[in-house]
PDB file of C-alpha atoms in Angstrom:
ATOM      1  CA  UNK W   8      18.729   5.942  -6.077  1.00  0.00           C
ATOM      2  CA  UNK W   9      17.156   8.307  -3.562  1.00  0.00           C
ATOM      3  CA  UNK W  10      13.422   8.345  -2.996  1.00  0.00           C
ATOM      4  CA  UNK W  11      10.443   6.541  -4.416  1.00  0.00           C
ATOM      5  CA  UNK W  12       8.141   8.388  -6.833  1.00  0.00           C
ATOM      6  CA  UNK W  13       4.652   7.818  -8.063  1.00  0.00           C
ATOM      7  CA  UNK W  14       2.028   9.791  -9.937  1.00  0.00           C
ATOM      8  CA  UNK W  15      -1.335  10.565  -8.372  1.00  0.00           C
ATOM      9  CA  UNK W  16      -4.091  11.812 -10.634  1.00  0.00           C
ATOM     10  CA  UNK W  17      -6.492  13.958  -8.635  1.00  0.00           C
ATOM     11  CA  UNK W  18     -10.007  12.719  -9.388  1.00  0.00           C
ATOM     12  CA  UNK W  19     -13.222  14.698  -9.232  1.00  0.00           C
ATOM     13  CA  UNK W  20     -14.195  12.554  -6.230  1.00  0.00           C
ATOM     14  CA  UNK W  21     -11.039  13.789  -4.439  1.00  0.00           C
ATOM     15  CA  UNK W  22     -12.199  17.411  -4.497  1.00  0.00           C
ATOM     16  CA  UNK W  23     -14.356  19.591  -2.274  1.00  0.00           C
ATOM     17  CA  UNK W  24     -17.195  21.874  -3.504  1.00  0.00           C
ATOM     18  CA  UNK W  25     -14.539  24.417  -4.579  1.00  0.00           C
ATOM     19  CA  UNK W  26     -12.843  21.899  -6.887  1.00  0.00           C
ATOM     20  CA  UNK W  27      -9.702  21.645  -4.705  1.00  0.00           C
ATOM     21  CA  UNK W  28      -8.375  18.308  -3.456  1.00  0.00           C
ATOM     22  CA  UNK W  29      -9.777  17.785   0.026  1.00  0.00           C
ATOM     23  CA  UNK W  30      -7.117  17.089   2.688  1.00  0.00           C
ATOM     24  CA  UNK W  31      -8.447  13.629   3.750  1.00  0.00           C
ATOM     25  CA  UNK W  32      -8.110  12.500   0.127  1.00  0.00           C
ATOM     26  CA  UNK W  33      -4.532  13.829   0.095  1.00  0.00           C
ATOM     27  CA  UNK W  34      -3.803  11.781   3.224  1.00  0.00           C
ATOM     28  CA  UNK W  35      -5.324   8.747   1.445  1.00  0.00           C
ATOM     29  CA  UNK W  36      -2.990   9.356  -1.512  1.00  0.00           C
ATOM     30  CA  UNK W  37      -0.012   9.502   0.851  1.00  0.00           C
ATOM     31  CA  UNK W  38      -0.984   6.263   2.587  1.00  0.00           C
ATOM     32  CA  UNK W  39      -1.424   4.616  -0.802  1.00  0.00           C
ATOM     33  CA  UNK W  40       2.064   5.857  -1.715  1.00  0.00           C
ATOM     34  CA  UNK W  41       3.584   4.249   1.388  1.00  0.00           C
ATOM     35  CA  UNK W  42       1.661   1.015   0.622  1.00  0.00           C
ATOM     36  CA  UNK W  43       3.054   0.999  -2.911  1.00  0.00           C
ATOM     37  CA  UNK W  44       6.564   1.789  -1.636  1.00  0.00           C
ATOM     38  CA  UNK W  45       6.532  -1.020   0.920  1.00  0.00           C
ATOM     39  CA  UNK W  46       5.254  -3.448  -1.700  1.00  0.00           C
ATOM     40  CA  UNK W  47       8.049  -2.415  -4.090  1.00  0.00           C
ATOM     41  CA  UNK W  48      10.569  -3.076  -1.298  1.00  0.00           C
ATOM     42  CA  UNK W  49       9.196  -6.589  -0.909  1.00  0.00           C
ATOM     43  CA  UNK W  50       7.747  -5.795   2.526  1.00  0.00           C
ATOM     44  CA  UNK W  51       4.029  -5.116   1.993  1.00  0.00           C
ATOM     45  CA  UNK W  52       2.423  -3.850   5.195  1.00  0.00           C
ATOM     46  CA  UNK W  53      -0.020  -6.761   5.277  1.00  0.00           C
ATOM     47  CA  UNK W  54       2.758  -9.306   4.863  1.00  0.00           C
ATOM     48  CA  UNK W  55       5.085  -7.987   7.557  1.00  0.00           C
ATOM     49  CA  UNK W  56       2.198  -7.966  10.002  1.00  0.00           C
ATOM     50  CA  UNK W  57       0.783 -11.384   9.129  1.00  0.00           C
ATOM     51  CA  UNK W  58       3.961 -13.300   8.285  1.00  0.00           C
ATOM     52  CA  UNK W  59       6.816 -11.589  10.133  1.00  0.00           C
ATOM     53  CA  UNK W  60       5.185 -10.648  13.430  1.00  0.00           C
ATOM     54  CA  UNK W  61       5.775  -6.909  13.386  1.00  0.00           C
ATOM     55  CA  UNK W  62       4.344  -3.781  11.859  1.00  0.00           C
ATOM     56  CA  UNK W  63       5.082  -0.126  11.249  1.00  0.00           C
ATOM     57  CA  UNK W  64       2.192   1.720  12.909  1.00  0.00           C
ATOM     58  CA  UNK W  65       1.883   5.436  12.325  1.00  0.00           C
ATOM     59  CA  UNK W  66       2.695   7.451  15.467  1.00  0.00           C
ATOM     60  CA  UNK W  67       2.997  10.982  14.090  1.00  0.00           C
ATOM     61  CA  UNK W  68       2.319  12.920  10.908  1.00  0.00           C
ATOM     62  CA  UNK W  69       2.665  16.523   9.843  1.00  0.00           C
ATOM     63  CA  UNK W  70       2.057  18.182   6.489  1.00  0.00           C
ATOM     64  CA  UNK W  71       2.130  21.684   5.076  1.00  0.00           C
ATOM     65  CA  UNK W  72      -0.082  22.580   2.153  1.00  0.00           C
ATOM     66  CA  UNK W  73       1.511  25.188  -0.102  1.00  0.00           C
ATOM     67  CA  UNK W  74      -0.451  25.146  -3.350  1.00  0.00           C
ATOM     68  CA  UNK W  75      -3.850  23.634  -4.103  1.00  0.00           C
ATOM     69  CA  UNK W  76      -4.321  20.769  -6.525  1.00  0.00           C
ATOM     70  CA  UNK W  77      -7.493  20.268  -8.519  1.00  0.00           C
ATOM     71  CA  UNK W  78      -9.333  17.511 -10.344  1.00  0.00           C
ATOM     72  CA  UNK W  79      -7.292  16.355 -13.334  1.00  0.00           C
ATOM     73  CA  UNK W  80      -3.959  17.469 -11.882  1.00  0.00           C
ATOM     74  CA  UNK W  81      -1.049  15.045 -12.100  1.00  0.00           C
ATOM     75  CA  UNK W  82       0.822  15.136  -8.795  1.00  0.00           C
ATOM     76  CA  UNK W  83       4.253  13.563  -8.378  1.00  0.00           C
ATOM     77  CA  UNK W  84       4.585  12.264  -4.836  1.00  0.00           C
ATOM     78  CA  UNK W  85       8.108  11.469  -3.661  1.00  0.00           C
ATOM     79  CA  UNK W  86       8.690   9.408  -0.526  1.00  0.00           C
ATOM     80  CA  UNK W  87      12.156   9.276   1.031  1.00  0.00           C
ATOM     81  CA  UNK W  88      12.684   6.984   4.025  1.00  0.00           C
ATOM     82  CA  UNK W  89      14.893   8.001   6.927  1.00  0.00           C
ATOM     83  CA  UNK W  90      15.385   4.883   9.054  1.00  0.00           C
ATOM     84  CA  UNK W  91      16.285   5.133  12.733  1.00  0.00           C
ATOM     85  CA  UNK W  92      16.937   2.415  15.279  1.00  0.00           C
ATOM     86  CA  UNK W  93      13.330   1.469  16.048  1.00  0.00           C
ATOM     87  CA  UNK W  94      11.452   3.642  13.605  1.00  0.00           C
ATOM     88  CA  UNK W  95      11.387   5.086  10.131  1.00  0.00           C
ATOM     89  CA  UNK W  96      10.365   8.534   9.024  1.00  0.00           C
ATOM     90  CA  UNK W  97       8.775   8.789   5.585  1.00  0.00           C
ATOM     91  CA  UNK W  98       9.443  12.259   4.160  1.00  0.00           C
ATOM     92  CA  UNK W  99       7.079  13.389   1.409  1.00  0.00           C
ATOM     93  CA  UNK W 100       7.251  16.105  -1.227  1.00  0.00           C
ATOM     94  CA  UNK W 101       4.422  16.409  -3.727  1.00  0.00           C
ATOM     95  CA  UNK W 102       4.742  18.545  -6.842  1.00  0.00           C
ATOM     96  CA  UNK W 103       2.297  19.625  -9.486  1.00  0.00           C
ATOM     97  CA  UNK W 104       3.621  21.380 -12.599  1.00  0.00           C
ATOM     98  CA  UNK W 105       7.010  21.653 -10.875  1.00  0.00           C
ATOM     99  CA  UNK W 106       5.634  23.554  -7.865  1.00  0.00           C
ATOM    100  CA  UNK W 107       5.507  22.063  -4.372  1.00  0.00           C
ATOM    101  CA  UNK W 108       1.862  21.404  -3.538  1.00  0.00           C
ATOM    102  CA  UNK W 109       2.435  19.867  -0.104  1.00  0.00           C
ATOM    103  CA  UNK W 110       5.218  18.326   1.954  1.00  0.00           C
ATOM    104  CA  UNK W 111       5.596  16.634   5.282  1.00  0.00           C
ATOM    105  CA  UNK W 112       6.312  13.386   7.032  1.00  0.00           C
ATOM    106  CA  UNK W 113       4.960  10.270   8.692  1.00  0.00           C
ATOM    107  CA  UNK W 114       6.808   8.759  11.649  1.00  0.00           C
ATOM    108  CA  UNK W 115       6.332   4.995  11.936  1.00  0.00           C
ATOM    109  CA  UNK W 116       7.589   2.847  14.798  1.00  0.00           C
ATOM    110  CA  UNK W 117       8.653  -0.749  14.320  1.00  0.00           C
ATOM    111  CA  UNK W 118       6.537  -2.737  16.786  1.00  0.00           C
ATOM    112  CA  UNK W 119       5.798  -6.357  17.653  1.00  0.00           C
ATOM    113  CA  UNK W 120       2.450  -7.531  16.270  1.00  0.00           C
ATOM    114  CA  UNK W 121      -0.115  -7.933  19.040  1.00  0.00           C
ATOM    115  CA  UNK W 122       1.692  -5.806  21.602  1.00  0.00           C
ATOM    116  CA  UNK W 123       5.032  -6.027  23.296  1.00  0.00           C
ATOM    117  CA  UNK W 124       6.289  -2.601  22.332  1.00  0.00           C
ATOM    118  CA  UNK W 125       8.837  -1.398  19.846  1.00  0.00           C
ATOM    119  CA  UNK W 126      11.678  -3.368  18.356  1.00  0.00           C
ATOM    120  CA  UNK W 127      14.763  -2.708  16.247  1.00  0.00           C
ATOM    121  CA  UNK W 128      14.163  -2.446  12.519  1.00  0.00           C
ATOM    122  CA  UNK W 129      15.109  -5.831  11.007  1.00  0.00           C
ATOM    123  CA  UNK W 130      18.401  -5.654   9.103  1.00  0.00           C
ATOM    124  CA  UNK W 131      16.870  -6.633   5.756  1.00  0.00           C
ATOM    125  CA  UNK W 132      14.149  -3.976   6.054  1.00  0.00           C
ATOM    126  CA  UNK W 133      16.714  -1.355   7.107  1.00  0.00           C
ATOM    127  CA  UNK W 134      18.855  -2.219   4.068  1.00  0.00           C
ATOM    128  CA  UNK W 135      15.809  -1.881   1.801  1.00  0.00           C
ATOM    129  CA  UNK W 136      15.025   1.558   3.284  1.00  0.00           C
ATOM    130  CA  UNK W 137      18.643   2.679   2.975  1.00  0.00           C
ATOM    131  CA  UNK W 138      18.611   1.905  -0.755  1.00  0.00           C
ATOM    132  CA  UNK W 139      16.027   4.728  -1.097  1.00  0.00           C
ATOM    133  CA  UNK W 140      17.371   7.078   1.583  1.00  0.00           C
ATOM    134  CA  UNK W 141      19.122  10.334   0.816  1.00  0.00           C
ATOM    135  CA  UNK W 142      22.910  10.200   0.860  1.00  0.00           C
TER     136      UNK W 142
END
């Protein structure tokens, strides 16, 4: 299985005065997608930080908006992880009615909780990411 998918319904509260989804709300939807993905993997962000002593802080993000989405639209957001040695890149493609609405990535580094710099991705987390990675 490659990628994790979820549906995001654009709400009226997600839109700007022109009725188009406002970019901060799109970023919120993407962060919610990564939260849901990590929870499905069995590694919720809050748990890895509080119980395992590391986290995956965001260090870079980039998105391109190709087609607007509006209130009531059903958007399929696909997240595909690309794990590295000490980081993971979450690649996103969002489609509405089969057309790409936006795409991009988040780069997250694996880091010790409370400082101490980066660390290798734990083997069990890497294996969980690889189950969703592209072949």
